[in-house]
mmCIF file of C-alpha atoms and ligand atoms in Angstrom:
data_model
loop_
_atom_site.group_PDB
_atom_site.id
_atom_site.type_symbol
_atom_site.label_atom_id
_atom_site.label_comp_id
_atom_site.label_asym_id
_atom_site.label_seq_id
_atom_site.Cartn_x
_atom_site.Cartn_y
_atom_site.Cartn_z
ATOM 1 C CA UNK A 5 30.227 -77.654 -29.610
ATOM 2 C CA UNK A 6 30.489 -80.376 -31.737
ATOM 3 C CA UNK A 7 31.643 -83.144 -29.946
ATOM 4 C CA UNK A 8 29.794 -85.902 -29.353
ATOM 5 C CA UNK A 9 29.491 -87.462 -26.126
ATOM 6 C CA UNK A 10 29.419 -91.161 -27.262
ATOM 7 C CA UNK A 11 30.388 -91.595 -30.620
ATOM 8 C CA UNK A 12 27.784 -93.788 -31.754
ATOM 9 C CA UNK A 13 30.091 -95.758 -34.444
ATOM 10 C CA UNK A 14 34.166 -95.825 -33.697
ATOM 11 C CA UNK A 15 35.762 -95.400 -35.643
ATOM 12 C CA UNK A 16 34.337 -93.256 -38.313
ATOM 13 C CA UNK A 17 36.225 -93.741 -41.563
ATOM 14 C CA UNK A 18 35.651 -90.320 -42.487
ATOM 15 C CA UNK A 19 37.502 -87.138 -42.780
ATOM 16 C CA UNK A 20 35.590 -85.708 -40.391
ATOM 17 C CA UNK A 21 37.110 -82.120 -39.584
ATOM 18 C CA UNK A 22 35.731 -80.835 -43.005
ATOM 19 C CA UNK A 23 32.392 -79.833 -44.198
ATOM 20 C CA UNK A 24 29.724 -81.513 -45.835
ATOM 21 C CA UNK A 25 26.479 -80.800 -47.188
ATOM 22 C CA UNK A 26 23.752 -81.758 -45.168
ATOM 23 C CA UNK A 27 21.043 -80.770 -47.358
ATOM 24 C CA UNK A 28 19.548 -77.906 -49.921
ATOM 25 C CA UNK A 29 18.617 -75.393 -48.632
ATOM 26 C CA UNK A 30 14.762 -75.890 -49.829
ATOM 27 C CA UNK A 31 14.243 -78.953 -48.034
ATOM 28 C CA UNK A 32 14.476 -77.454 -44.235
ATOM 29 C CA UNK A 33 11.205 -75.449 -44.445
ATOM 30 C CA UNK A 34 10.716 -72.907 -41.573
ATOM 31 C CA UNK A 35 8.503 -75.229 -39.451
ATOM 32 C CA UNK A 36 10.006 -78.778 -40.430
ATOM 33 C CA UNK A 37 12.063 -80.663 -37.638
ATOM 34 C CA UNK A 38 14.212 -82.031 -40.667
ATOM 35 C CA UNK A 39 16.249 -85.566 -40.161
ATOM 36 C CA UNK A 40 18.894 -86.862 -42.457
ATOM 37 C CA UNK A 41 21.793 -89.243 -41.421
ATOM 38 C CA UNK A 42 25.333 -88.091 -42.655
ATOM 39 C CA UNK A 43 28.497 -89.693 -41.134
ATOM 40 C CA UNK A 44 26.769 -92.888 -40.026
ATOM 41 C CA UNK A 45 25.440 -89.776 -37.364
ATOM 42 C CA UNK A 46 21.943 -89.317 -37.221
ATOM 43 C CA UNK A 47 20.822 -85.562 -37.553
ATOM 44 C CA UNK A 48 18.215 -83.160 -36.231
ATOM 45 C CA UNK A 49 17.983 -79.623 -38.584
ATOM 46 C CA UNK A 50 15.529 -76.790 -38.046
ATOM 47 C CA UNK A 51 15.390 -73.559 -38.761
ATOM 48 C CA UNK A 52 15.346 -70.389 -35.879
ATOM 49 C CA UNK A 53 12.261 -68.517 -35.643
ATOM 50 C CA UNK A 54 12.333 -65.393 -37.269
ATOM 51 C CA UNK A 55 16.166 -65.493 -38.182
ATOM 52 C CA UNK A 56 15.401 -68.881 -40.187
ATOM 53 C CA UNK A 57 19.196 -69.477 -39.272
ATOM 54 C CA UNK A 58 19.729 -73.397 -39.453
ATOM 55 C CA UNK A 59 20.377 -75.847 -36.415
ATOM 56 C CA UNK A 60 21.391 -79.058 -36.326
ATOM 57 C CA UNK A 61 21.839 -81.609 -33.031
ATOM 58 C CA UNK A 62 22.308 -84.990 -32.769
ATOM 59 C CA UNK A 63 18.772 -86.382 -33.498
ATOM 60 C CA UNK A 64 18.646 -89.216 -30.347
ATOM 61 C CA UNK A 65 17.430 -87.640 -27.245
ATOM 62 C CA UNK A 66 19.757 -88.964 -23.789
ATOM 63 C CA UNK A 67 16.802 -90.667 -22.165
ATOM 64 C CA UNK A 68 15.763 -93.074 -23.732
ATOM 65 C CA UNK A 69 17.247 -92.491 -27.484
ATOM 66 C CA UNK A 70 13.990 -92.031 -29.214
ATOM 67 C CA UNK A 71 14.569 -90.020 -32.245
ATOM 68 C CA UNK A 72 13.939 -86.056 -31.240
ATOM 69 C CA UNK A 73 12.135 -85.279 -34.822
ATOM 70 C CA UNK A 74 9.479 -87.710 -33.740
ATOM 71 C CA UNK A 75 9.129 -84.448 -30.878
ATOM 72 C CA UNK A 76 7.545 -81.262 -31.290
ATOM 73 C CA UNK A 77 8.658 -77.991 -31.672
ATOM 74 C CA UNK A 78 7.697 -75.211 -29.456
ATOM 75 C CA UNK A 79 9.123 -71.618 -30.648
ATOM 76 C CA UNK A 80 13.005 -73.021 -31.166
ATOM 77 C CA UNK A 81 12.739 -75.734 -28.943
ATOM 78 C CA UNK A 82 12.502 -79.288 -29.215
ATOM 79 C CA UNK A 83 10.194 -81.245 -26.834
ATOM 80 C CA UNK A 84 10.680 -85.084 -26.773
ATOM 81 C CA UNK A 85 7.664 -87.469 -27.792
ATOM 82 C CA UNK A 86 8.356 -90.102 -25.454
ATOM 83 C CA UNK A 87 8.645 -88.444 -21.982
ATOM 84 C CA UNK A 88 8.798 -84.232 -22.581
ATOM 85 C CA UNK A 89 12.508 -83.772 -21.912
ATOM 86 C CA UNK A 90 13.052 -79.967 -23.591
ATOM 87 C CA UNK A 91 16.051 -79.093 -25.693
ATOM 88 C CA UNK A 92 17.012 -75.223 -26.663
ATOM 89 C CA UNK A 93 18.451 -74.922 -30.289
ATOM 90 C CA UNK A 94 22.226 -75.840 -28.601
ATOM 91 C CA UNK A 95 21.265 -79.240 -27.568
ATOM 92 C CA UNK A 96 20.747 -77.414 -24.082
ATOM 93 C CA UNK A 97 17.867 -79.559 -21.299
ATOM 94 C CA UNK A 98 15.670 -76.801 -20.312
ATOM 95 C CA UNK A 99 12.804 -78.623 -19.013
ATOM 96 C CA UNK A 100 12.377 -81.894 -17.086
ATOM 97 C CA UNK A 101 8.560 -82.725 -16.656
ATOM 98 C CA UNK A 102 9.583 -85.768 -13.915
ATOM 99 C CA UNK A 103 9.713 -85.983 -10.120
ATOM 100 C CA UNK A 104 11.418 -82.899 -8.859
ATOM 101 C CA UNK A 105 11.899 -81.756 -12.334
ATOM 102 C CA UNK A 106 16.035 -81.407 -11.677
ATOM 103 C CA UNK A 107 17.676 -81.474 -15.121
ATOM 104 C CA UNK A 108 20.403 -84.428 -15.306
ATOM 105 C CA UNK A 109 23.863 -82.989 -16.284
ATOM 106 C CA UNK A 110 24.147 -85.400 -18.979
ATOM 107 C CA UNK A 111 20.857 -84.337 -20.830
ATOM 108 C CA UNK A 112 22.630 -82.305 -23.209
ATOM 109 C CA UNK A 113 22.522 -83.245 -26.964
ATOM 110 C CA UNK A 114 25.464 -83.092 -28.727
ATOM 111 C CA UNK A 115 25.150 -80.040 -31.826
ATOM 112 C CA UNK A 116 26.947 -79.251 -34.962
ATOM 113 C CA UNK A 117 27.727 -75.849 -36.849
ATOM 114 C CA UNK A 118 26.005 -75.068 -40.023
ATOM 115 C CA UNK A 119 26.798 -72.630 -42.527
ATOM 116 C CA UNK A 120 23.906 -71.596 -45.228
ATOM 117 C CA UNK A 121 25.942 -70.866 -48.374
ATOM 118 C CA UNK A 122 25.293 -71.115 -52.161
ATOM 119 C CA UNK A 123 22.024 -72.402 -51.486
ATOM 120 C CA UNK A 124 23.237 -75.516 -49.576
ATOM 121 C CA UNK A 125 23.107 -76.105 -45.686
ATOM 122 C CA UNK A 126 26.901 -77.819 -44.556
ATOM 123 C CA UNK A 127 27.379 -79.333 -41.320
ATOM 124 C CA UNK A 128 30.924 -79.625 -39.608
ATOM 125 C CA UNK A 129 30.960 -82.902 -37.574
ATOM 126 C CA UNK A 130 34.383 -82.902 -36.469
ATOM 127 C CA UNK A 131 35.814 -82.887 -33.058
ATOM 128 C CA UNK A 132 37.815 -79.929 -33.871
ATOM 129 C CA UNK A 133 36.357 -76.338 -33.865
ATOM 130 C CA UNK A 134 34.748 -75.447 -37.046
ATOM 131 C CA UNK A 135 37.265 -73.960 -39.389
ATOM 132 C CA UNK A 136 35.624 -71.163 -42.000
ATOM 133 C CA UNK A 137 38.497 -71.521 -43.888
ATOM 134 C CA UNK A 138 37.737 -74.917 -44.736
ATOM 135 C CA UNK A 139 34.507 -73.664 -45.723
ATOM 136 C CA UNK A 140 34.306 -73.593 -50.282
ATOM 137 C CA UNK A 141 32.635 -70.947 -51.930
ATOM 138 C CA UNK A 142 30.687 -71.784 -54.937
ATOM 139 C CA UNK A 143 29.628 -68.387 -55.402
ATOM 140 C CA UNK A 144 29.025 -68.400 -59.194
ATOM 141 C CA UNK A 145 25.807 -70.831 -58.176
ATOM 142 C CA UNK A 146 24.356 -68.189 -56.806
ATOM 143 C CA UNK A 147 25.331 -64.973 -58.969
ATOM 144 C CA UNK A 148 22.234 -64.646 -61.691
ATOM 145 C CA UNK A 149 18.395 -65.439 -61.460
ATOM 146 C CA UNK A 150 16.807 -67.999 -60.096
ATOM 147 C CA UNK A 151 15.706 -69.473 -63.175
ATOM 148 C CA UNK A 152 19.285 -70.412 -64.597
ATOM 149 C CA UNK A 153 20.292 -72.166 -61.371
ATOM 150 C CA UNK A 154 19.008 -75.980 -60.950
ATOM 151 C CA UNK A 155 19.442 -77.533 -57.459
ATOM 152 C CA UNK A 156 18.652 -81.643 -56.692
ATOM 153 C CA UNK A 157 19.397 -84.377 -54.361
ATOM 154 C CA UNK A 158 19.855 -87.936 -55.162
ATOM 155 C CA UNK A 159 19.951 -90.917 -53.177
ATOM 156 C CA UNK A 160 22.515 -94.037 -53.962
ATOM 157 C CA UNK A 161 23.039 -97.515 -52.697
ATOM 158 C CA UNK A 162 27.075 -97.031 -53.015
ATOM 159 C CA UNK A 163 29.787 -95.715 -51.068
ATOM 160 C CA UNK A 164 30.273 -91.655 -51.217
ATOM 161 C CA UNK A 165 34.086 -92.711 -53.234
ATOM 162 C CA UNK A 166 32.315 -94.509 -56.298
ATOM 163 C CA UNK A 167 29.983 -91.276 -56.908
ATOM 164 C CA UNK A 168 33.039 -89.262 -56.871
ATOM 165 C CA UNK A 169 35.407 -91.624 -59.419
ATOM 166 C CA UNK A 170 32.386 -91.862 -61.384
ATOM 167 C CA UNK A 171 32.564 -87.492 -62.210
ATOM 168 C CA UNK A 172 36.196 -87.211 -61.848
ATOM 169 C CA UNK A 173 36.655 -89.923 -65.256
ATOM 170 C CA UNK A 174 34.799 -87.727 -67.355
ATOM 171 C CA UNK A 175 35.662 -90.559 -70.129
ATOM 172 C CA UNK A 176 32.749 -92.258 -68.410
ATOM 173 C CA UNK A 177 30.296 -90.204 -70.487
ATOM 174 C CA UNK A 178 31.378 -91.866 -73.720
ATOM 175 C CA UNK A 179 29.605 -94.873 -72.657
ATOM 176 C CA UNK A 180 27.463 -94.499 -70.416
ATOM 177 C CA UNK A 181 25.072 -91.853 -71.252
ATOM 178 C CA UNK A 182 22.424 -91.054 -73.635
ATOM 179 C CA UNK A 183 21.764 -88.527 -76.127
ATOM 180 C CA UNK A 184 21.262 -85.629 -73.614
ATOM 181 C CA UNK A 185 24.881 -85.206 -72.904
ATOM 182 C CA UNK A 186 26.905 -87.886 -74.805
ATOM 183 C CA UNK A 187 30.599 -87.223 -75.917
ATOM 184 C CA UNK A 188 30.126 -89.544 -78.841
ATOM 185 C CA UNK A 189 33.650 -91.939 -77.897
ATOM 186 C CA UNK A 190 36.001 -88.490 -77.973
ATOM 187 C CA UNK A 191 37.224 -88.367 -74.729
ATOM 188 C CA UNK A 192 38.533 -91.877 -74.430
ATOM 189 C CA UNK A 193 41.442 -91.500 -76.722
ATOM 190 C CA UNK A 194 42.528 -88.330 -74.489
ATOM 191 C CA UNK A 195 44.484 -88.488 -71.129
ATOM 192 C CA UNK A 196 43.100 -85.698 -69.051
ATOM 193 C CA UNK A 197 45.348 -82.618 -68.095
ATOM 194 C CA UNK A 198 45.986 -82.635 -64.480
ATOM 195 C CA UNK A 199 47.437 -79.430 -62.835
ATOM 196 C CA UNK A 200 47.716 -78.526 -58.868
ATOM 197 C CA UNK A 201 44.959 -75.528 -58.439
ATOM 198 C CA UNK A 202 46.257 -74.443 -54.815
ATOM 199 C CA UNK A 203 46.347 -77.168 -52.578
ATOM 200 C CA UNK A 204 43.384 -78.916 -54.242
ATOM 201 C CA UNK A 205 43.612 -79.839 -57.731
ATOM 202 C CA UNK A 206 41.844 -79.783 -61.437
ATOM 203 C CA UNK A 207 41.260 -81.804 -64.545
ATOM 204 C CA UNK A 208 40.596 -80.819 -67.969
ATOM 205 C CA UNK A 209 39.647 -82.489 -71.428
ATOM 206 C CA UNK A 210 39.546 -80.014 -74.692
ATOM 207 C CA UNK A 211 37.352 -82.146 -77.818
ATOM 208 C CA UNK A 212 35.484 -81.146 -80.654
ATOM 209 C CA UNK A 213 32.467 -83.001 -81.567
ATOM 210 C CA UNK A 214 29.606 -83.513 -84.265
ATOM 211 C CA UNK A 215 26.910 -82.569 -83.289
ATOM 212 C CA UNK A 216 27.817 -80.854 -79.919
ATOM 213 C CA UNK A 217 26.505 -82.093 -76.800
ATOM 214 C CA UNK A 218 22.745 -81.575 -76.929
ATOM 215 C CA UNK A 219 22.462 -79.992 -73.885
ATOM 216 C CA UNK A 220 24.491 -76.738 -75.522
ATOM 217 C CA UNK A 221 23.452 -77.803 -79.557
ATOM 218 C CA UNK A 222 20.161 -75.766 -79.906
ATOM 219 C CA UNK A 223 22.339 -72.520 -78.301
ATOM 220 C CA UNK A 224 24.499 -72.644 -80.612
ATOM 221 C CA UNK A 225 24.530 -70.944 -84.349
ATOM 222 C CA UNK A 226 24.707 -74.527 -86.314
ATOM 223 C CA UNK A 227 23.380 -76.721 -83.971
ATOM 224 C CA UNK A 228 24.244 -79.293 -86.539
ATOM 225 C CA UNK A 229 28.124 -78.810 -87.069
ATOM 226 C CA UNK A 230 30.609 -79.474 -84.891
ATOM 227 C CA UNK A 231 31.684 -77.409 -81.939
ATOM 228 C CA UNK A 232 34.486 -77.447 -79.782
ATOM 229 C CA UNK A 233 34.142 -78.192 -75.971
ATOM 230 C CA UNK A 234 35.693 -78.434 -72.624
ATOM 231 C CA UNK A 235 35.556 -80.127 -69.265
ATOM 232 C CA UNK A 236 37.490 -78.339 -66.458
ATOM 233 C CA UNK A 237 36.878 -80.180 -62.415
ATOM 234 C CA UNK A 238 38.745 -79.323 -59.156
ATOM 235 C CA UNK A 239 38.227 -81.753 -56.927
ATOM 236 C CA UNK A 240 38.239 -79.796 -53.444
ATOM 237 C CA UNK A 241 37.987 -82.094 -50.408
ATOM 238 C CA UNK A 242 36.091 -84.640 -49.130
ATOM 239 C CA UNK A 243 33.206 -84.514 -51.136
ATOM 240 C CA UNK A 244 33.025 -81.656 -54.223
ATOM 241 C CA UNK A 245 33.889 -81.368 -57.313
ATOM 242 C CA UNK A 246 33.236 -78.301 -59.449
ATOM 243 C CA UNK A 247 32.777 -79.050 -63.058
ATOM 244 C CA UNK A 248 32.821 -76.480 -65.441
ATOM 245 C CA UNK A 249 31.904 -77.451 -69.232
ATOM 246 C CA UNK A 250 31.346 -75.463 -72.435
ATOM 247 C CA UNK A 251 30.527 -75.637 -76.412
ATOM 248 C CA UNK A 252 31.424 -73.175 -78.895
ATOM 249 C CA UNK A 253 31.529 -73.050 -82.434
ATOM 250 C CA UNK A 254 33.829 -69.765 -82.859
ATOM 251 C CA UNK A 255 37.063 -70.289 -83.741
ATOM 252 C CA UNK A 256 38.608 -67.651 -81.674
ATOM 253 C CA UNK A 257 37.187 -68.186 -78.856
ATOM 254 C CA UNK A 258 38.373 -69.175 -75.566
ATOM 255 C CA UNK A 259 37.687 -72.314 -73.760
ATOM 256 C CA UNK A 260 36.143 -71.433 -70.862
ATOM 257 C CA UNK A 261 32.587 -70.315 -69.609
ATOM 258 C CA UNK A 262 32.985 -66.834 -70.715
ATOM 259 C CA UNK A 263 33.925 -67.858 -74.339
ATOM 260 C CA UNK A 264 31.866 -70.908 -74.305
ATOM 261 C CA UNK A 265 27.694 -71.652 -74.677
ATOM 262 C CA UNK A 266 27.985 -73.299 -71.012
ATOM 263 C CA UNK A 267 27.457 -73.881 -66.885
ATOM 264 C CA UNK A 268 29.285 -74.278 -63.999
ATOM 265 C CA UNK A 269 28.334 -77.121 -61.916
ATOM 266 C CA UNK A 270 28.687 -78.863 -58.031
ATOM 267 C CA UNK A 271 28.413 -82.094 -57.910
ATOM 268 C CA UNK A 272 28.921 -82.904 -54.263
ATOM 269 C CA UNK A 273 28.833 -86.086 -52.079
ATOM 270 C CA UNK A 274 27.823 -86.601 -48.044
ATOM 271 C CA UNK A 275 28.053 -90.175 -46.922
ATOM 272 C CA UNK A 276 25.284 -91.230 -45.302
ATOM 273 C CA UNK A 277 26.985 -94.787 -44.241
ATOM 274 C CA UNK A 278 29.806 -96.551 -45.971
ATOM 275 C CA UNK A 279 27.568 -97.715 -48.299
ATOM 276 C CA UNK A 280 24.883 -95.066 -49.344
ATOM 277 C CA UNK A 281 25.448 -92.028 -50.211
ATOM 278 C CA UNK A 282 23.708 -88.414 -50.206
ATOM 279 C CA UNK A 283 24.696 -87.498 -53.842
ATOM 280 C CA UNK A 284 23.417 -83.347 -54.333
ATOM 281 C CA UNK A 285 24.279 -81.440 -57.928
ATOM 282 C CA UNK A 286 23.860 -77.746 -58.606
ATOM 283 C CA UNK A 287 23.522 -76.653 -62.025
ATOM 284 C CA UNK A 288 24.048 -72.447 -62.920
ATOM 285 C CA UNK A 289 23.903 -72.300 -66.979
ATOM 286 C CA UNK A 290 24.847 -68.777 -68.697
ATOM 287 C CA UNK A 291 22.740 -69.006 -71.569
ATOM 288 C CA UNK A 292 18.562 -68.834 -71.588
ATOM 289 C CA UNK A 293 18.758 -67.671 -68.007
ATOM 290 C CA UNK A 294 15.377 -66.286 -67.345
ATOM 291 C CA UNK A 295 13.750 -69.202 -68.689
ATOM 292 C CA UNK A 296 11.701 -70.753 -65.769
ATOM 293 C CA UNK A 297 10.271 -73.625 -67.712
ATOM 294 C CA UNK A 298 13.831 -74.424 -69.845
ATOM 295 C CA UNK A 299 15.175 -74.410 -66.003
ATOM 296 C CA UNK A 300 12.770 -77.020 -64.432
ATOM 297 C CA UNK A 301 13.161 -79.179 -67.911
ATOM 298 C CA UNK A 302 16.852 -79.219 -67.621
ATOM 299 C CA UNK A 303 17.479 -80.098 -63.942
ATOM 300 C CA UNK A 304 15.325 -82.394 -64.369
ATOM 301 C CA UNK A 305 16.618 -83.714 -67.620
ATOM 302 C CA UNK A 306 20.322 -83.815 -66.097
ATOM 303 C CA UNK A 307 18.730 -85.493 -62.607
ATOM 304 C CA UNK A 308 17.161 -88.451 -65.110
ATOM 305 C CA UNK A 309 20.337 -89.033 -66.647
ATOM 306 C CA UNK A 310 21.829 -89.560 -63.435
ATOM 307 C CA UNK A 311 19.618 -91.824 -61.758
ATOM 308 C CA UNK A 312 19.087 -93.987 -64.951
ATOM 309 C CA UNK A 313 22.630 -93.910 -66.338
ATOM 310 C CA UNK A 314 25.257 -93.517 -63.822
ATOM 311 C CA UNK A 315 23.116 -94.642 -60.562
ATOM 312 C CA UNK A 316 22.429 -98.351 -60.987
ATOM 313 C CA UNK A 317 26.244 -98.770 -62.239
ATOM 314 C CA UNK A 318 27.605 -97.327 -59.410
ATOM 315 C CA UNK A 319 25.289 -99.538 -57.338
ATOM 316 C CA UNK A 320 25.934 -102.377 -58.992
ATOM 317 C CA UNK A 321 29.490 -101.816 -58.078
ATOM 318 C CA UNK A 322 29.089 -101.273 -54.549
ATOM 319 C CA UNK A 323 27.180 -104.897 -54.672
ATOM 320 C CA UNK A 324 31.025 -106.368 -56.260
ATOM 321 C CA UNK A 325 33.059 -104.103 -54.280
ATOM 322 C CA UNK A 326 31.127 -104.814 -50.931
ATOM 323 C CA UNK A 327 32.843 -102.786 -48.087
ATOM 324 C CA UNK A 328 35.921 -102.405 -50.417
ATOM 325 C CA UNK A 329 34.204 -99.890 -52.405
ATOM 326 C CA UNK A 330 35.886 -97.493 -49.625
ATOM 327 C CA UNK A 331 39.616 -99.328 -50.142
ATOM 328 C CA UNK A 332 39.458 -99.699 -53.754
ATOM 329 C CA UNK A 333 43.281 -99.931 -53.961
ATOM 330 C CA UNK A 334 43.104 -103.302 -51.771
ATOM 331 C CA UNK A 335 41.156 -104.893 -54.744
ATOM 332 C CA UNK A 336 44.466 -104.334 -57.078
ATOM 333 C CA UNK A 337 42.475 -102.498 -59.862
ATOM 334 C CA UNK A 338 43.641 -102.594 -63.364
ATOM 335 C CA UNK A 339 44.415 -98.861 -63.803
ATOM 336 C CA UNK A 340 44.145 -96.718 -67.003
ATOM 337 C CA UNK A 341 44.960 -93.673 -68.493
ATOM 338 C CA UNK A 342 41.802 -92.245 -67.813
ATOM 339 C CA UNK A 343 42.082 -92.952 -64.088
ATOM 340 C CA UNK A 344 44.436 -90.650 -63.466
ATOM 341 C CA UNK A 345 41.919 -87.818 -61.671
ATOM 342 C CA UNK A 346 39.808 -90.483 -59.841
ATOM 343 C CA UNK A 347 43.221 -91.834 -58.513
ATOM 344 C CA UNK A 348 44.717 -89.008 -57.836
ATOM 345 C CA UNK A 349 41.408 -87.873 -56.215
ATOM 346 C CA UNK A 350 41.120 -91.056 -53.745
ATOM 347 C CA UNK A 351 45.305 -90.452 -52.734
ATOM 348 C CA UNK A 352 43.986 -87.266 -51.983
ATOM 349 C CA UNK A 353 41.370 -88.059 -49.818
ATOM 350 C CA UNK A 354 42.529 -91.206 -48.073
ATOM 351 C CA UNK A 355 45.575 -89.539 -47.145
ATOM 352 C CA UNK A 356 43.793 -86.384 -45.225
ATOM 353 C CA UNK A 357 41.921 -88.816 -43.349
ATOM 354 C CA UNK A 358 45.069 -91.178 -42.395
ATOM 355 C CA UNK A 359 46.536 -88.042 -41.144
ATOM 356 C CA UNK A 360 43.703 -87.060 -39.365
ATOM 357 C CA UNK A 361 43.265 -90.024 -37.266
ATOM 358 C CA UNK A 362 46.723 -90.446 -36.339
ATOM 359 C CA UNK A 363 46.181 -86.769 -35.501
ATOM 360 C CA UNK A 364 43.089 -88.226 -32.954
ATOM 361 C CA UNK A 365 45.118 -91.340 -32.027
ATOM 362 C CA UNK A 366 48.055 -88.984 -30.933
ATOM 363 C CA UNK A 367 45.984 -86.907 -28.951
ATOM 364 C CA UNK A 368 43.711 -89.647 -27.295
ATOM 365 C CA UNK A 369 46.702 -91.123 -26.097
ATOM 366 C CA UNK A 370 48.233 -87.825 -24.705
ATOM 367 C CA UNK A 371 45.232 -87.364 -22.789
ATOM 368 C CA UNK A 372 45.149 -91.285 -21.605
HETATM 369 S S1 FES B 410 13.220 -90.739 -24.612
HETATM 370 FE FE1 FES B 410 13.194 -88.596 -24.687
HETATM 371 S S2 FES B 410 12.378 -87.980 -22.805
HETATM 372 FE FE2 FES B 410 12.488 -90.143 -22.656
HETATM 373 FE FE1 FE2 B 411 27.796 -89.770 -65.640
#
């Protein structure tokens, strides 16, 4: 289903037998022919009449390669603007305006599976059948009302790698950011605790500061006095990282997000090329839930702290790193103790796709 014909970049320095999120949910209204290139692949999404299940096809039609969002739809078909070749939702020719109207075995668009889940629309691109098992659940994003979940997209000039060494070295925070969620220099002094969850794998830093981070400080009884707080991420391949964090100022409580004033977050990366990135973040808080207006002002609060704080650093290292950014090893970085997730997290990574294309180079040459 997936294959495409003619790869249009080879190779693709991806892992590309995994999913990745192709975009929220919200932005593929029922009527837009949506268009968003992920995997150096550019993409066609729309959703089904009545059903409003997701498709998604290569968006290039065979004729002549105009792009097939620049078409019309017509019920769930896809009519090209340039000369009226028809497509089904499967990439299928069903109409040929021309001569004899015959339709060309070749006129078939290559598709790709989606799966709607936790608000998010993820595309398998891989040669390989899609594999549901590969598929993460992030179901706590969607377990509560609407108004304690925050959902946004952001758009950065680096490769997909530096977006996620940037969350998995929490110590970052310390300074980088602003008042909104600082860490006031605590986490720098502390390695963070690695430990294998399953075959993926987690982080954690434990701190106390004064005041807590501001995001949790007006929750809390003494928004004043210090509280302690956690970080806890699993990195879960290629591009997610759940990040749970938490404030509390009672003793006795435990350190997670059922003892702590908190959220559990996605932050979760599709590369758009080797060098930009589709960066999207999902925010579910357990506190003030069914406050619509303390919803919009914190996604947005946490979105402007990205894009002013961590986006035109990450940026500015993809302009040093040029297209090393995706090797960073090759550049002999000076390593530090708070490296240890990021590293472990690009080992991770690079390794599954090393083994997946000597998994393709074994296989194209069986078949040679
Ligand atoms: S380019 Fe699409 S029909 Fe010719
Ligand atoms: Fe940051």
């Amino acid at each position: 289903m997936s294959n495409l014909a003619q790869p249009l970049t080879q190779p693709r320095p991806y892992l590309m037998n995994a999913w990745y999120v192709a975009a929220l949910s919200t932005e593929v209204d029922a009527q837009a022919l949506f268009h968003r290139t992920l995997l150096d692949t550019p993409v066609l999404i729309y959703r089904k009449k009545g059903s409003g299940e997701p498709v998604a096809m290569l968006d290039r039609c065979p004729h002549r390669f105009l792009p097939l969002h620049m078409g019309d739809r017509d019920g769930d078909k896809v009519t090209c603007k340039y000369h009226g070749l028809q497509f089904d939702c499967d990439g299928a020719c069903t109409h040929n305006p021309h001569g004899n109207q015959h339709i060309p075995a070749a006129s078939t668009v290559p598709s790709f599976t989606l799966r709607e889940r936790n608000g998010l629309i993820w595309i398998w691109m891989g040669d390989e059948a899609a594999d549901e098992s590969k598929l993460h659940d992030f179901g706590p994003l969607t377990e509560g009302p609407e108004t304690g979940v925050g959902y946004t997209n952001i758009y950065v000039k680096c490769n997909y790698k530096l977006i996620l060494d940037n969350v998995m070295d929490l110590s970052h925070i310390d300074h980088v950011h602003g008042e909104i969620i600082t860490t006031r220099g605590k986490l720098s002094p502390l390695v963070p605790q690695v430990r294998a969850v399953g075959d993926a794998f987690a982080a954690r830093w434990e701190w106390s500061q004064t005041p807590a981070m501001m995001i949790f400080a007006g929750f809390l009884p003494d928004p004043k006095a210090e509280a302690r707080h956690f970080f806890d991420i699993t990195y879960l391949m290629p591009g997610n990282i759940q990040l749970s964090v938490g404030a509390t100022q009672d003793a006795g409580a435990p350190l997670d997000l059922e003892g702590t004033t908190g959220q559990y977050d996605l932050h979760t990366v599709t590369p758009e090329t080797l060098t930009t990135t589709h960066y999207f973040f999902v925010t579910r808080r357990n506190h003030n839930v069914d406050d619509a207006d303390f919803n919009k002002m914190k996604i947005e609060a946490m979105r402007n702290a990205f894009v002013d704080e961590d986006v035109p650093l990450a940026e500015a290292i993809q302009e040093r790193m040029g297209v090393s950014a995706d090797d960073f090893f090759a550049m002999k970085p000076v390593l530090m103790s708070n490296d240890v997730a990021a590293v472990r997290m690009r080992r991770t990574l690079e390794t599954a796709i090393a083994q997946e294309q000597a998994r393709t180079a074994a296989s194209e040459k069986a078949a040679a």
